[in-house]
Each structure stands twice: as structure tokens, then as C-alpha cells.
Amino acid sequence: MNTFSYNKTLAKSDLDPILANLRDHLIAKNVAAEIATKLCDSVANKLIGQNVNTWMGLKSFVKNALEESILRILSPNRNLNILREVQMKNDSGNPYVIVFCGVNGVGKSTNLAKIANWLLLNDKSVLVIACDTFRAGAIEQLRTHIHALKNIHENSNSGSSSKIDLYEKGYGKDATGIAMEGIRYASNSSYDVCLVDTAGRMQGNEPLMKQLAKLIKVNEPDLTLFVGEALVGNEAVDQLVNFNRALLDNGCRSASNDSVSAINGIVLTKFDTIDDQVGAAISMTYITGQPIVFVGVGQTYRDLKRLNARAVVRALMK
């Protein structure tokens, strides 16, 4: 027998036990507890006062509402089409500039190389600008990646317009100035895209955060990507939040044309290692409102994917 009649109006007391279970489920899948609570509260506010048919259908009804809410979070209003934006910038006679930032050891250089590979596959010419002037071996690591990408693309694709080169001025120099010179060189040499590698830094290191903020303010990149590890879950969320706040505190506030901002896109590495523990992706987009542009799913240059929001929701709710 049904617990209530067909046109029963939902009350908070009907939803609380179901949402409590769903909240615990989200937390178990690595969604930050505070965000899981807010998500469930927003679903409750939306559903209270609605009519449902039977108690047996109520759990599915609430779960579907939560899934739709999460899907909206993973699909931010700003629809980022990088290739289209690159073309628009090139049509105006300038290269499209992407700055990569993040904490130490998350794989910024490797994922920069993966994105370079993706751009090359789409017939874009790429200039990588080495602005990690701190870490020993950083420039050599980029040079190794670029040599490998040249072998893949320039030697096997003679009819393609894609090419990749490195712009570097050695260690111990001012990263802001190197980025500026590199972008100018790319513009004069008609490169389509500049990929700016920066030094890994902890978000609490104020001098290094100030230097990164200066690089972004002066050079006005079209896209500033935060590279974080999916594997570390809520630690990556904390890093992103604090990184973003540190940049904002150091003057990286949006300009009227939105060309200068703090972080406005996310790359999640090691996404293939987390199975269904996908909650960090939800937390990062919920907190920042910024899209996850790419996820790294393996070791090769081709192991880079656009985020499949529906697949993430399925993994999260199973």
C-alpha cells in the first residue's frame, strides 16, 4: 500500500531521510561534506511543495533531482570552446595565450604537453614559453616533450600547418618579462597559441603567488588553467580555492573584457585512477563556477579528454 495518496504535497519531513542518505553517499564519493550538504539542501528547497505519486517512487524522484542539479554544476554557463576562441584571437592578428599554474608536482608540464598535442592535432602552431625559472630541469623537461611532439607531428605530417617550438631564456630570470617577450615573439612569428609554463608553488607562498599574479596581470592571458590531481580529492579543492583567493588578493580581478582573471579553467590529472571517487570534480566546479576543461587519463600525449559530465554523474551516483 502506498504511504501517501497520489497528490500528496512533499514536506521537508518526507525528504530529510532520503537526502541524508544521498548526502552520505556523496561524501563517500569524495564530495566535500559542506558541498554535499548544500547540494542536498538546494534539492530539498526545490522539491518541497511538489506533488509525487507514491512513496516507492519518491527515492528515485529525489535522486533524479539531485543528479540534474549536479549535471548543471558540471556544465557551467560559460561554454568554453578553445578552438573557436583560438581562431577568433588569430583572426585579430594575435596568438591565443594559455597560462598553466598549480602546486608542485601535479604534472603541469606533462599536461601542457598533452594540450599542445591536442592543439597540433587540430592544425594549430604552438609556442611553449618556459616561465618556470626556479625548478632545476624544468626547461629541459619541456624541451624533451617538445622534441617528442616534433617527431610525432612535424616529421609525420608534412602537409600540416602544425608546428611546435620552445621559447626559453634560462633560469633565474623574471618570468613576467619572459612571458611578455615570448608572446611578442609568437605574435611576430604568427604562432596560433602560446602555452606558458609557470613554476609550481604552494598557495601559501606569498612571494611566489605575487610573481604569478604579476605575470597574469601584465600579460593578460586568454585562459588561466589550474592543474590539480583528481587523486588527492578534497586536498585539490583546498589548493584550488586558496590559489584562486591568493591570485585575487594580489590583484588578478576580472577586467571589463574578462581577459584578465584569476583561474578560469581546470585540468584534472590522473582522472583514470580514481574509479568512482569523482567528488573532487563536483567540489571544484561548485566552488569556482569554472569548467573542468580537460581530464588526464593516462601517460601518453593522447591521454587527454574533455570532461563527460553525464559519465561523472553516473559514476558518482552508482
PDB file of C-alpha atoms in Angstrom:
ATOM      1  CA  MET A   1       0.000   0.000   0.000  1.00  0.00           C
ATOM      2  CA  ASN A   2       1.282   3.486  -0.789  1.00  0.00           C
ATOM      3  CA  THR A   3       2.492   5.531   2.150  1.00  0.00           C
ATOM      4  CA  PHE A   4       0.558   8.548   0.918  1.00  0.00           C
ATOM      5  CA  SER A   5      -2.013   9.291  -1.757  1.00  0.00           C
ATOM      6  CA  TYR A   6      -1.351  10.348  -5.317  1.00  0.00           C
ATOM      7  CA  ASN A   7      -1.351  14.097  -4.927  1.00  0.00           C
ATOM      8  CA  LYS A   8       0.433  14.444  -1.633  1.00  0.00           C
ATOM      9  CA  THR A   9       2.446  17.657  -1.350  1.00  0.00           C
ATOM     10  CA  LEU A  10       6.030  16.967  -0.339  1.00  0.00           C
ATOM     11  CA  ALA A  11       7.090  18.233   3.067  1.00  0.00           C
ATOM     12  CA  LYS A  12      10.586  18.593   4.492  1.00  0.00           C
ATOM     13  CA  SER A  13       9.974  15.561   6.715  1.00  0.00           C
ATOM     14  CA  ASP A  14       9.350  13.408   3.614  1.00  0.00           C
ATOM     15  CA  LEU A  15      12.686  14.423   2.061  1.00  0.00           C
ATOM     16  CA  ASP A  16      15.053  14.559   5.039  1.00  0.00           C
ATOM     17  CA  PRO A  17      15.751  10.802   5.434  1.00  0.00           C
ATOM     18  CA  ILE A  18      16.278  10.291   1.674  1.00  0.00           C
ATOM     19  CA  LEU A  19      18.542  13.317   1.330  1.00  0.00           C
ATOM     20  CA  ALA A  20      20.511  12.331   4.441  1.00  0.00           C
ATOM     21  CA  ASN A  21      21.355   9.018   2.753  1.00  0.00           C
ATOM     22  CA  LEU A  22      22.230  10.755  -0.518  1.00  0.00           C
ATOM     23  CA  ARG A  23      24.430  13.276   1.302  1.00  0.00           C
ATOM     24  CA  ASP A  24      26.372  10.451   2.985  1.00  0.00           C
ATOM     25  CA  HIS A  25      26.707   8.749  -0.410  1.00  0.00           C
ATOM     26  CA  LEU A  26      28.167  11.920  -1.980  1.00  0.00           C
ATOM     27  CA  ILE A  27      30.643  12.349   0.875  1.00  0.00           C
ATOM     28  CA  ALA A  28      31.739   8.717   0.453  1.00  0.00           C
ATOM     29  CA  LYS A  29      32.459   9.529  -3.211  1.00  0.00           C
ATOM     30  CA  ASN A  30      34.800  12.387  -2.214  1.00  0.00           C
ATOM     31  CA  VAL A  31      32.421  15.337  -2.462  1.00  0.00           C
ATOM     32  CA  ALA A  32      33.358  17.863   0.247  1.00  0.00           C
ATOM     33  CA  ALA A  33      30.936  17.492   3.175  1.00  0.00           C
ATOM     34  CA  GLU A  34      29.910  21.150   3.127  1.00  0.00           C
ATOM     35  CA  ILE A  35      29.152  20.999  -0.598  1.00  0.00           C
ATOM     36  CA  ALA A  36      27.233  17.719  -0.294  1.00  0.00           C
ATOM     37  CA  THR A  37      25.081  19.371   2.378  1.00  0.00           C
ATOM     38  CA  LYS A  38      24.480  22.475   0.270  1.00  0.00           C
ATOM     39  CA  LEU A  39      23.565  20.360  -2.759  1.00  0.00           C
ATOM     40  CA  CYS A  40      21.028  18.341  -0.792  1.00  0.00           C
ATOM     41  CA  ASP A  41      19.607  21.467   0.852  1.00  0.00           C
ATOM     42  CA  SER A  42      19.107  23.107  -2.550  1.00  0.00           C
ATOM     43  CA  VAL A  43      17.333  19.993  -3.856  1.00  0.00           C
ATOM     44  CA  ALA A  44      15.089  19.983  -0.767  1.00  0.00           C
ATOM     45  CA  ASN A  45      14.194  23.649  -1.288  1.00  0.00           C
ATOM     46  CA  LYS A  46      13.327  22.907  -4.912  1.00  0.00           C
ATOM     47  CA  LEU A  47      11.176  19.840  -4.145  1.00  0.00           C
ATOM     48  CA  ILE A  48       9.236  20.975  -1.072  1.00  0.00           C
ATOM     49  CA  GLY A  49       5.689  21.682  -2.190  1.00  0.00           C
ATOM     50  CA  GLN A  50       5.847  19.471  -5.283  1.00  0.00           C
ATOM     51  CA  ASN A  51       3.495  16.515  -5.798  1.00  0.00           C
ATOM     52  CA  VAL A  52       4.587  12.895  -6.246  1.00  0.00           C
ATOM     53  CA  ASN A  53       2.632   9.733  -6.855  1.00  0.00           C
ATOM     54  CA  THR A  54       3.889   7.080  -4.451  1.00  0.00           C
ATOM     55  CA  TRP A  55       6.391   6.546  -1.707  1.00  0.00           C
ATOM     56  CA  MET A  56       8.022   3.851  -3.821  1.00  0.00           C
ATOM     57  CA  GLY A  57       8.786   6.447  -6.475  1.00  0.00           C
ATOM     58  CA  LEU A  58       9.962   9.152  -4.111  1.00  0.00           C
ATOM     59  CA  LYS A  59      13.557   7.944  -3.721  1.00  0.00           C
ATOM     60  CA  SER A  60      14.038   7.866  -7.499  1.00  0.00           C
ATOM     61  CA  PHE A  61      12.328  11.227  -7.822  1.00  0.00           C
ATOM     62  CA  VAL A  62      14.703  12.851  -5.309  1.00  0.00           C
ATOM     63  CA  LYS A  63      17.773  11.089  -6.725  1.00  0.00           C
ATOM     64  CA  ASN A  64      16.921  12.277 -10.247  1.00  0.00           C
ATOM     65  CA  ALA A  65      16.539  15.836  -8.995  1.00  0.00           C
ATOM     66  CA  LEU A  66      19.974  15.621  -7.333  1.00  0.00           C
ATOM     67  CA  GLU A  67      21.546  14.186 -10.499  1.00  0.00           C
ATOM     68  CA  GLU A  68      20.161  17.062 -12.589  1.00  0.00           C
ATOM     69  CA  SER A  69      21.471  19.559 -10.045  1.00  0.00           C
ATOM     70  CA  ILE A  70      24.976  18.038 -10.196  1.00  0.00           C
ATOM     71  CA  LEU A  71      24.869  17.939 -14.001  1.00  0.00           C
ATOM     72  CA  ARG A  72      24.151  21.683 -14.049  1.00  0.00           C
ATOM     73  CA  ILE A  73      27.145  22.308 -11.772  1.00  0.00           C
ATOM     74  CA  LEU A  74      29.424  20.340 -14.111  1.00  0.00           C
ATOM     75  CA  SER A  75      28.126  22.323 -17.097  1.00  0.00           C
ATOM     76  CA  PRO A  76      28.923  25.942 -16.167  1.00  0.00           C
ATOM     77  CA  ASN A  77      27.226  28.780 -18.021  1.00  0.00           C
ATOM     78  CA  ARG A  78      30.474  29.709 -19.735  1.00  0.00           C
ATOM     79  CA  ASN A  79      30.719  27.289 -22.640  1.00  0.00           C
ATOM     80  CA  LEU A  80      34.450  27.193 -23.306  1.00  0.00           C
ATOM     81  CA  ASN A  81      35.267  26.302 -26.907  1.00  0.00           C
ATOM     82  CA  ILE A  82      39.034  26.724 -27.027  1.00  0.00           C
ATOM     83  CA  LEU A  83      39.468  26.069 -30.751  1.00  0.00           C
ATOM     84  CA  ARG A  84      36.840  28.669 -31.613  1.00  0.00           C
ATOM     85  CA  GLU A  85      38.428  31.184 -29.233  1.00  0.00           C
ATOM     86  CA  VAL A  86      41.858  30.480 -30.742  1.00  0.00           C
ATOM     87  CA  GLN A  87      40.505  31.175 -34.216  1.00  0.00           C
ATOM     88  CA  MET A  88      38.858  34.433 -33.119  1.00  0.00           C
ATOM     89  CA  LYS A  89      42.083  35.620 -31.480  1.00  0.00           C
ATOM     90  CA  ASN A  90      44.139  34.631 -34.526  1.00  0.00           C
ATOM     91  CA  ASP A  91      41.708  36.473 -36.804  1.00  0.00           C
ATOM     92  CA  SER A  92      42.548  39.629 -34.849  1.00  0.00           C
ATOM     93  CA  GLY A  93      46.248  39.019 -35.540  1.00  0.00           C
ATOM     94  CA  ASN A  94      47.259  37.722 -32.092  1.00  0.00           C
ATOM     95  CA  PRO A  95      48.147  34.371 -30.557  1.00  0.00           C
ATOM     96  CA  TYR A  96      45.809  32.795 -28.001  1.00  0.00           C
ATOM     97  CA  VAL A  97      47.597  32.651 -24.624  1.00  0.00           C
ATOM     98  CA  ILE A  98      47.098  29.935 -22.002  1.00  0.00           C
ATOM     99  CA  VAL A  99      48.898  30.099 -18.630  1.00  0.00           C
ATOM    100  CA  PHE A 100      49.282  26.891 -16.612  1.00  0.00           C
ATOM    101  CA  CYS A 101      49.521  27.123 -12.826  1.00  0.00           C
ATOM    102  CA  GLY A 102      49.242  24.858  -9.797  1.00  0.00           C
ATOM    103  CA  VAL A 103      51.118  23.443  -6.833  1.00  0.00           C
ATOM    104  CA  ASN A 104      54.365  21.488  -7.091  1.00  0.00           C
ATOM    105  CA  GLY A 105      54.370  18.019  -8.585  1.00  0.00           C
ATOM    106  CA  VAL A 106      50.872  17.804 -10.115  1.00  0.00           C
ATOM    107  CA  GLY A 107      52.107  17.343 -13.683  1.00  0.00           C
ATOM    108  CA  LYS A 108      51.734  20.818 -15.182  1.00  0.00           C
ATOM    109  CA  SER A 109      54.455  20.316 -17.812  1.00  0.00           C
ATOM    110  CA  THR A 110      53.148  16.885 -18.819  1.00  0.00           C
ATOM    111  CA  ASN A 111      49.587  18.134 -19.199  1.00  0.00           C
ATOM    112  CA  LEU A 112      50.806  21.230 -21.032  1.00  0.00           C
ATOM    113  CA  ALA A 113      52.416  18.802 -23.489  1.00  0.00           C
ATOM    114  CA  LYS A 114      49.156  16.825 -23.785  1.00  0.00           C
ATOM    115  CA  ILE A 115      47.233  20.017 -24.579  1.00  0.00           C
ATOM    116  CA  ALA A 116      49.970  21.008 -27.045  1.00  0.00           C
ATOM    117  CA  ASN A 117      49.483  17.631 -28.732  1.00  0.00           C
ATOM    118  CA  TRP A 118      45.713  18.233 -28.918  1.00  0.00           C
ATOM    119  CA  LEU A 119      46.293  21.649 -30.496  1.00  0.00           C
ATOM    120  CA  LEU A 120      48.753  20.188 -33.000  1.00  0.00           C
ATOM    121  CA  LEU A 121      46.219  17.508 -33.937  1.00  0.00           C
ATOM    122  CA  ASN A 122      43.872  20.408 -34.697  1.00  0.00           C
ATOM    123  CA  ASP A 123      46.461  22.033 -37.004  1.00  0.00           C
ATOM    124  CA  LYS A 124      47.476  24.813 -34.628  1.00  0.00           C
ATOM    125  CA  SER A 125      51.041  26.090 -34.340  1.00  0.00           C
ATOM    126  CA  VAL A 126      52.229  26.251 -30.739  1.00  0.00           C
ATOM    127  CA  LEU A 127      54.928  28.204 -28.924  1.00  0.00           C
ATOM    128  CA  VAL A 128      55.698  26.886 -25.441  1.00  0.00           C
ATOM    129  CA  ILE A 129      57.089  29.637 -23.200  1.00  0.00           C
ATOM    130  CA  ALA A 130      59.277  28.401 -20.337  1.00  0.00           C
ATOM    131  CA  CYS A 131      58.481  30.588 -17.321  1.00  0.00           C
ATOM    132  CA  ASP A 132      59.416  28.076 -14.632  1.00  0.00           C
ATOM    133  CA  THR A 133      62.772  29.703 -13.976  1.00  0.00           C
ATOM    134  CA  PHE A 134      63.075  28.152 -10.485  1.00  0.00           C
ATOM    135  CA  ARG A 135      62.972  24.361 -10.690  1.00  0.00           C
ATOM    136  CA  ALA A 136      66.150  22.724 -11.910  1.00  0.00           C
ATOM    137  CA  GLY A 137      65.414  20.673 -15.001  1.00  0.00           C
ATOM    138  CA  ALA A 138      62.091  22.396 -15.783  1.00  0.00           C
ATOM    139  CA  ILE A 139      63.265  23.789 -19.123  1.00  0.00           C
ATOM    140  CA  GLU A 140      64.977  20.515 -20.069  1.00  0.00           C
ATOM    141  CA  GLN A 141      61.713  18.654 -19.317  1.00  0.00           C
ATOM    142  CA  LEU A 142      59.804  20.960 -21.673  1.00  0.00           C
ATOM    143  CA  ARG A 143      62.499  20.565 -24.327  1.00  0.00           C
ATOM    144  CA  THR A 144      62.162  16.766 -24.109  1.00  0.00           C
ATOM    145  CA  HIS A 145      58.379  16.977 -24.550  1.00  0.00           C
ATOM    146  CA  ILE A 146      58.692  19.353 -27.499  1.00  0.00           C
ATOM    147  CA  HIS A 147      61.316  17.181 -29.185  1.00  0.00           C
ATOM    148  CA  ALA A 148      58.964  14.193 -28.867  1.00  0.00           C
ATOM    149  CA  LEU A 149      55.991  16.183 -30.205  1.00  0.00           C
ATOM    150  CA  LYS A 150      58.063  17.458 -33.136  1.00  0.00           C
ATOM    151  CA  ASN A 151      58.914  13.867 -34.015  1.00  0.00           C
ATOM    152  CA  ILE A 152      55.248  12.879 -33.885  1.00  0.00           C
ATOM    153  CA  HIS A 153      53.780  15.809 -35.808  1.00  0.00           C
ATOM    154  CA  GLU A 154      56.308  17.695 -37.900  1.00  0.00           C
ATOM    155  CA  ASN A 155      58.099  14.626 -39.241  1.00  0.00           C
ATOM    156  CA  SER A 156      54.996  12.551 -39.967  1.00  0.00           C
ATOM    157  CA  ASN A 157      52.655  15.332 -41.090  1.00  0.00           C
ATOM    158  CA  SER A 158      54.480  17.256 -43.777  1.00  0.00           C
ATOM    159  CA  GLY A 159      51.241  18.640 -45.203  1.00  0.00           C
ATOM    160  CA  SER A 160      50.040  20.001 -41.854  1.00  0.00           C
ATOM    161  CA  SER A 161      50.436  23.582 -40.672  1.00  0.00           C
ATOM    162  CA  SER A 162      51.042  22.404 -37.106  1.00  0.00           C
ATOM    163  CA  LYS A 163      54.430  23.131 -35.570  1.00  0.00           C
ATOM    164  CA  ILE A 164      55.757  23.467 -32.040  1.00  0.00           C
ATOM    165  CA  ASP A 165      58.749  25.319 -30.613  1.00  0.00           C
ATOM    166  CA  LEU A 166      60.175  26.339 -27.249  1.00  0.00           C
ATOM    167  CA  TYR A 167      60.866  29.891 -26.126  1.00  0.00           C
ATOM    168  CA  GLU A 168      63.223  29.993 -23.140  1.00  0.00           C
ATOM    169  CA  LYS A 169      65.696  32.402 -21.580  1.00  0.00           C
ATOM    170  CA  GLY A 170      67.245  30.150 -18.947  1.00  0.00           C
ATOM    171  CA  TYR A 171      66.903  30.124 -15.171  1.00  0.00           C
ATOM    172  CA  GLY A 172      66.762  32.831 -12.528  1.00  0.00           C
ATOM    173  CA  LYS A 173      65.120  35.402 -14.816  1.00  0.00           C
ATOM    174  CA  ASP A 174      61.897  37.384 -14.391  1.00  0.00           C
ATOM    175  CA  ALA A 175      59.044  35.128 -15.501  1.00  0.00           C
ATOM    176  CA  THR A 176      56.732  38.052 -16.318  1.00  0.00           C
ATOM    177  CA  GLY A 177      59.272  39.534 -18.736  1.00  0.00           C
ATOM    178  CA  ILE A 178      59.955  36.175 -20.386  1.00  0.00           C
ATOM    179  CA  ALA A 179      56.228  35.621 -20.919  1.00  0.00           C
ATOM    180  CA  MET A 180      55.876  39.101 -22.432  1.00  0.00           C
ATOM    181  CA  GLU A 181      58.830  38.590 -24.788  1.00  0.00           C
ATOM    182  CA  GLY A 182      57.618  35.118 -25.737  1.00  0.00           C
ATOM    183  CA  ILE A 183      54.096  36.317 -26.560  1.00  0.00           C
ATOM    184  CA  ARG A 184      55.530  39.176 -28.643  1.00  0.00           C
ATOM    185  CA  TYR A 185      57.784  36.716 -30.483  1.00  0.00           C
ATOM    186  CA  ALA A 186      54.792  34.412 -31.106  1.00  0.00           C
ATOM    187  CA  SER A 187      52.789  37.327 -32.481  1.00  0.00           C
ATOM    188  CA  ASN A 188      55.602  38.416 -34.819  1.00  0.00           C
ATOM    189  CA  SER A 189      56.164  34.815 -35.934  1.00  0.00           C
ATOM    190  CA  SER A 190      52.449  34.049 -36.440  1.00  0.00           C
ATOM    191  CA  TYR A 191      52.087  31.233 -33.910  1.00  0.00           C
ATOM    192  CA  ASP A 192      48.460  30.387 -33.174  1.00  0.00           C
ATOM    193  CA  VAL A 193      48.797  29.550 -29.463  1.00  0.00           C
ATOM    194  CA  CYS A 194      51.192  30.316 -26.610  1.00  0.00           C
ATOM    195  CA  LEU A 195      51.365  27.824 -23.729  1.00  0.00           C
ATOM    196  CA  VAL A 196      53.026  29.435 -20.714  1.00  0.00           C
ATOM    197  CA  ASP A 197      54.562  27.046 -18.175  1.00  0.00           C
ATOM    198  CA  THR A 198      54.959  28.505 -14.668  1.00  0.00           C
ATOM    199  CA  ALA A 199      56.750  27.323 -11.554  1.00  0.00           C
ATOM    200  CA  GLY A 200      54.854  25.069  -9.195  1.00  0.00           C
ATOM    201  CA  ARG A 201      54.154  26.877  -5.958  1.00  0.00           C
ATOM    202  CA  MET A 202      52.216  26.317  -2.785  1.00  0.00           C
ATOM    203  CA  GLN A 203      49.256  28.643  -2.461  1.00  0.00           C
ATOM    204  CA  GLY A 204      50.581  29.924   0.892  1.00  0.00           C
ATOM    205  CA  ASN A 205      53.901  31.093  -0.589  1.00  0.00           C
ATOM    206  CA  GLU A 206      53.117  34.797  -0.851  1.00  0.00           C
ATOM    207  CA  PRO A 207      56.229  35.935  -2.793  1.00  0.00           C
ATOM    208  CA  LEU A 208      55.709  33.284  -5.477  1.00  0.00           C
ATOM    209  CA  MET A 209      51.966  33.947  -5.633  1.00  0.00           C
ATOM    210  CA  LYS A 210      52.694  37.647  -6.143  1.00  0.00           C
ATOM    211  CA  GLN A 211      55.034  36.781  -9.016  1.00  0.00           C
ATOM    212  CA  LEU A 212      52.373  34.600 -10.656  1.00  0.00           C
ATOM    213  CA  ALA A 213      49.746  37.323 -10.174  1.00  0.00           C
ATOM    214  CA  LYS A 214      52.102  39.821 -11.802  1.00  0.00           C
ATOM    215  CA  LEU A 215      52.661  37.522 -14.795  1.00  0.00           C
ATOM    216  CA  ILE A 216      48.892  37.171 -15.264  1.00  0.00           C
ATOM    217  CA  LYS A 217      48.112  40.882 -14.745  1.00  0.00           C
ATOM    218  CA  VAL A 218      50.807  42.098 -17.135  1.00  0.00           C
ATOM    219  CA  ASN A 219      50.316  39.529 -19.897  1.00  0.00           C
ATOM    220  CA  GLU A 220      46.512  39.179 -19.775  1.00  0.00           C
ATOM    221  CA  PRO A 221      46.215  35.520 -20.854  1.00  0.00           C
ATOM    222  CA  ASP A 222      43.039  34.382 -22.574  1.00  0.00           C
ATOM    223  CA  LEU A 223      42.853  31.361 -20.290  1.00  0.00           C
ATOM    224  CA  THR A 224      44.443  30.594 -16.911  1.00  0.00           C
ATOM    225  CA  LEU A 225      44.294  26.866 -16.196  1.00  0.00           C
ATOM    226  CA  PHE A 226      44.721  25.396 -12.730  1.00  0.00           C
ATOM    227  CA  VAL A 227      46.229  21.899 -12.916  1.00  0.00           C
ATOM    228  CA  GLY A 228      45.218  19.684  -9.994  1.00  0.00           C
ATOM    229  CA  GLU A 229      45.256  15.987  -9.154  1.00  0.00           C
ATOM    230  CA  ALA A 230      41.915  14.196  -9.076  1.00  0.00           C
ATOM    231  CA  LEU A 231      43.564  11.584  -6.881  1.00  0.00           C
ATOM    232  CA  VAL A 232      44.010  13.825  -3.831  1.00  0.00           C
ATOM    233  CA  GLY A 233      40.321  14.679  -3.701  1.00  0.00           C
ATOM    234  CA  ASN A 234      39.385  17.443  -1.328  1.00  0.00           C
ATOM    235  CA  GLU A 235      43.012  18.483  -0.895  1.00  0.00           C
ATOM    236  CA  ALA A 236      42.938  19.546  -4.549  1.00  0.00           C
ATOM    237  CA  VAL A 237      39.763  21.514  -3.830  1.00  0.00           C
ATOM    238  CA  ASP A 238      41.507  23.362  -0.984  1.00  0.00           C
ATOM    239  CA  GLN A 239      44.511  24.056  -3.222  1.00  0.00           C
ATOM    240  CA  LEU A 240      42.284  25.474  -5.952  1.00  0.00           C
ATOM    241  CA  VAL A 241      40.278  27.669  -3.581  1.00  0.00           C
ATOM    242  CA  ASN A 242      43.385  29.048  -1.882  1.00  0.00           C
ATOM    243  CA  PHE A 243      45.209  29.507  -5.188  1.00  0.00           C
ATOM    244  CA  ASN A 244      42.301  31.435  -6.625  1.00  0.00           C
ATOM    245  CA  ARG A 245      41.985  33.568  -3.486  1.00  0.00           C
ATOM    246  CA  ALA A 246      45.723  34.310  -3.420  1.00  0.00           C
ATOM    247  CA  LEU A 247      45.621  35.461  -7.051  1.00  0.00           C
ATOM    248  CA  LEU A 248      42.562  37.626  -6.421  1.00  0.00           C
ATOM    249  CA  ASP A 249      44.184  39.123  -3.322  1.00  0.00           C
ATOM    250  CA  ASN A 250      47.186  40.018  -5.459  1.00  0.00           C
ATOM    251  CA  GLY A 251      45.146  41.936  -7.981  1.00  0.00           C
ATOM    252  CA  CYS A 252      44.062  39.348 -10.572  1.00  0.00           C
ATOM    253  CA  ARG A 253      40.489  40.587 -10.727  1.00  0.00           C
ATOM    254  CA  SER A 254      38.413  40.393 -13.866  1.00  0.00           C
ATOM    255  CA  ALA A 255      38.738  43.236 -16.297  1.00  0.00           C
ATOM    256  CA  SER A 256      35.688  44.530 -18.135  1.00  0.00           C
ATOM    257  CA  ASN A 257      36.542  42.357 -21.131  1.00  0.00           C
ATOM    258  CA  ASP A 258      37.238  39.369 -18.852  1.00  0.00           C
ATOM    259  CA  SER A 259      40.680  38.890 -20.418  1.00  0.00           C
ATOM    260  CA  VAL A 260      42.332  39.277 -17.038  1.00  0.00           C
ATOM    261  CA  SER A 261      41.060  36.999 -14.321  1.00  0.00           C
ATOM    262  CA  ALA A 262      42.161  34.568 -11.697  1.00  0.00           C
ATOM    263  CA  ILE A 263      41.682  30.887 -12.576  1.00  0.00           C
ATOM    264  CA  ASN A 264      39.084  30.387 -15.298  1.00  0.00           C
ATOM    265  CA  GLY A 265      39.528  26.725 -16.172  1.00  0.00           C
ATOM    266  CA  ILE A 266      40.606  23.466 -14.517  1.00  0.00           C
ATOM    267  CA  VAL A 267      42.659  20.493 -15.708  1.00  0.00           C
ATOM    268  CA  LEU A 268      42.316  17.378 -13.539  1.00  0.00           C
ATOM    269  CA  THR A 269      45.190  14.903 -13.811  1.00  0.00           C
ATOM    270  CA  LYS A 270      45.155  11.162 -13.012  1.00  0.00           C
ATOM    271  CA  PHE A 271      41.405  11.024 -13.629  1.00  0.00           C
ATOM    272  CA  ASP A 272      41.772   7.402 -14.691  1.00  0.00           C
ATOM    273  CA  THR A 273      42.999   6.375 -11.221  1.00  0.00           C
ATOM    274  CA  ILE A 274      40.014   7.456  -9.126  1.00  0.00           C
ATOM    275  CA  ASP A 275      37.379   4.926 -10.236  1.00  0.00           C
ATOM    276  CA  ASP A 276      34.056   6.301  -8.951  1.00  0.00           C
ATOM    277  CA  GLN A 277      35.617   8.675  -6.383  1.00  0.00           C
ATOM    278  CA  VAL A 278      34.804  11.612  -8.642  1.00  0.00           C
ATOM    279  CA  GLY A 279      33.565  14.014  -5.980  1.00  0.00           C
ATOM    280  CA  ALA A 280      36.527  16.397  -6.244  1.00  0.00           C
ATOM    281  CA  ALA A 281      35.377  17.345  -9.755  1.00  0.00           C
ATOM    282  CA  ILE A 282      31.983  18.356  -8.357  1.00  0.00           C
ATOM    283  CA  SER A 283      33.532  20.312  -5.499  1.00  0.00           C
ATOM    284  CA  MET A 284      35.974  22.224  -7.728  1.00  0.00           C
ATOM    285  CA  THR A 285      33.342  23.368 -10.208  1.00  0.00           C
ATOM    286  CA  TYR A 286      30.794  24.109  -7.476  1.00  0.00           C
ATOM    287  CA  ILE A 287      33.204  26.370  -5.567  1.00  0.00           C
ATOM    288  CA  THR A 288      34.713  28.235  -8.531  1.00  0.00           C
ATOM    289  CA  GLY A 289      31.928  28.125 -11.106  1.00  0.00           C
ATOM    290  CA  GLN A 290      34.671  27.387 -13.644  1.00  0.00           C
ATOM    291  CA  PRO A 291      34.663  24.484 -16.101  1.00  0.00           C
ATOM    292  CA  ILE A 292      36.888  21.418 -15.974  1.00  0.00           C
ATOM    293  CA  VAL A 293      38.378  21.854 -19.433  1.00  0.00           C
ATOM    294  CA  PHE A 294      40.336  18.599 -19.670  1.00  0.00           C
ATOM    295  CA  VAL A 295      40.993  15.454 -17.656  1.00  0.00           C
ATOM    296  CA  GLY A 296      44.203  13.454 -17.897  1.00  0.00           C
ATOM    297  CA  VAL A 297      43.533   9.719 -18.236  1.00  0.00           C
ATOM    298  CA  GLY A 298      46.931   8.103 -18.802  1.00  0.00           C
ATOM    299  CA  GLN A 299      50.605   8.514 -19.585  1.00  0.00           C
ATOM    300  CA  THR A 300      50.696   9.224 -23.324  1.00  0.00           C
ATOM    301  CA  TYR A 301      50.173  12.545 -25.090  1.00  0.00           C
ATOM    302  CA  ARG A 302      46.803  11.353 -26.399  1.00  0.00           C
ATOM    303  CA  ASP A 303      45.535  10.502 -22.907  1.00  0.00           C
ATOM    304  CA  LEU A 304      43.589  13.726 -22.531  1.00  0.00           C
ATOM    305  CA  LYS A 305      39.809  14.010 -22.667  1.00  0.00           C
ATOM    306  CA  ARG A 306      37.089  16.590 -22.379  1.00  0.00           C
ATOM    307  CA  LEU A 307      35.056  16.054 -19.227  1.00  0.00           C
ATOM    308  CA  ASN A 308      31.979  13.905 -19.817  1.00  0.00           C
ATOM    309  CA  ALA A 309      29.603  15.400 -17.244  1.00  0.00           C
ATOM    310  CA  ARG A 310      26.979  12.667 -17.581  1.00  0.00           C
ATOM    311  CA  ALA A 311      29.593   9.941 -17.104  1.00  0.00           C
ATOM    312  CA  VAL A 312      30.810  11.679 -13.935  1.00  0.00           C
ATOM    313  CA  VAL A 313      27.257  11.880 -12.586  1.00  0.00           C
ATOM    314  CA  ARG A 314      26.707   8.191 -13.339  1.00  0.00           C
ATOM    315  CA  ALA A 315      29.909   7.245 -11.530  1.00  0.00           C
ATOM    316  CA  LEU A 316      29.016   9.486  -8.625  1.00  0.00           C
ATOM    317  CA  MET A 317      25.510   8.112  -8.119  1.00  0.00           C
ATOM    318  CA  LYS A 318      26.166   4.400  -8.652  1.00  0.00           C
TER     319      LYS A 318
END
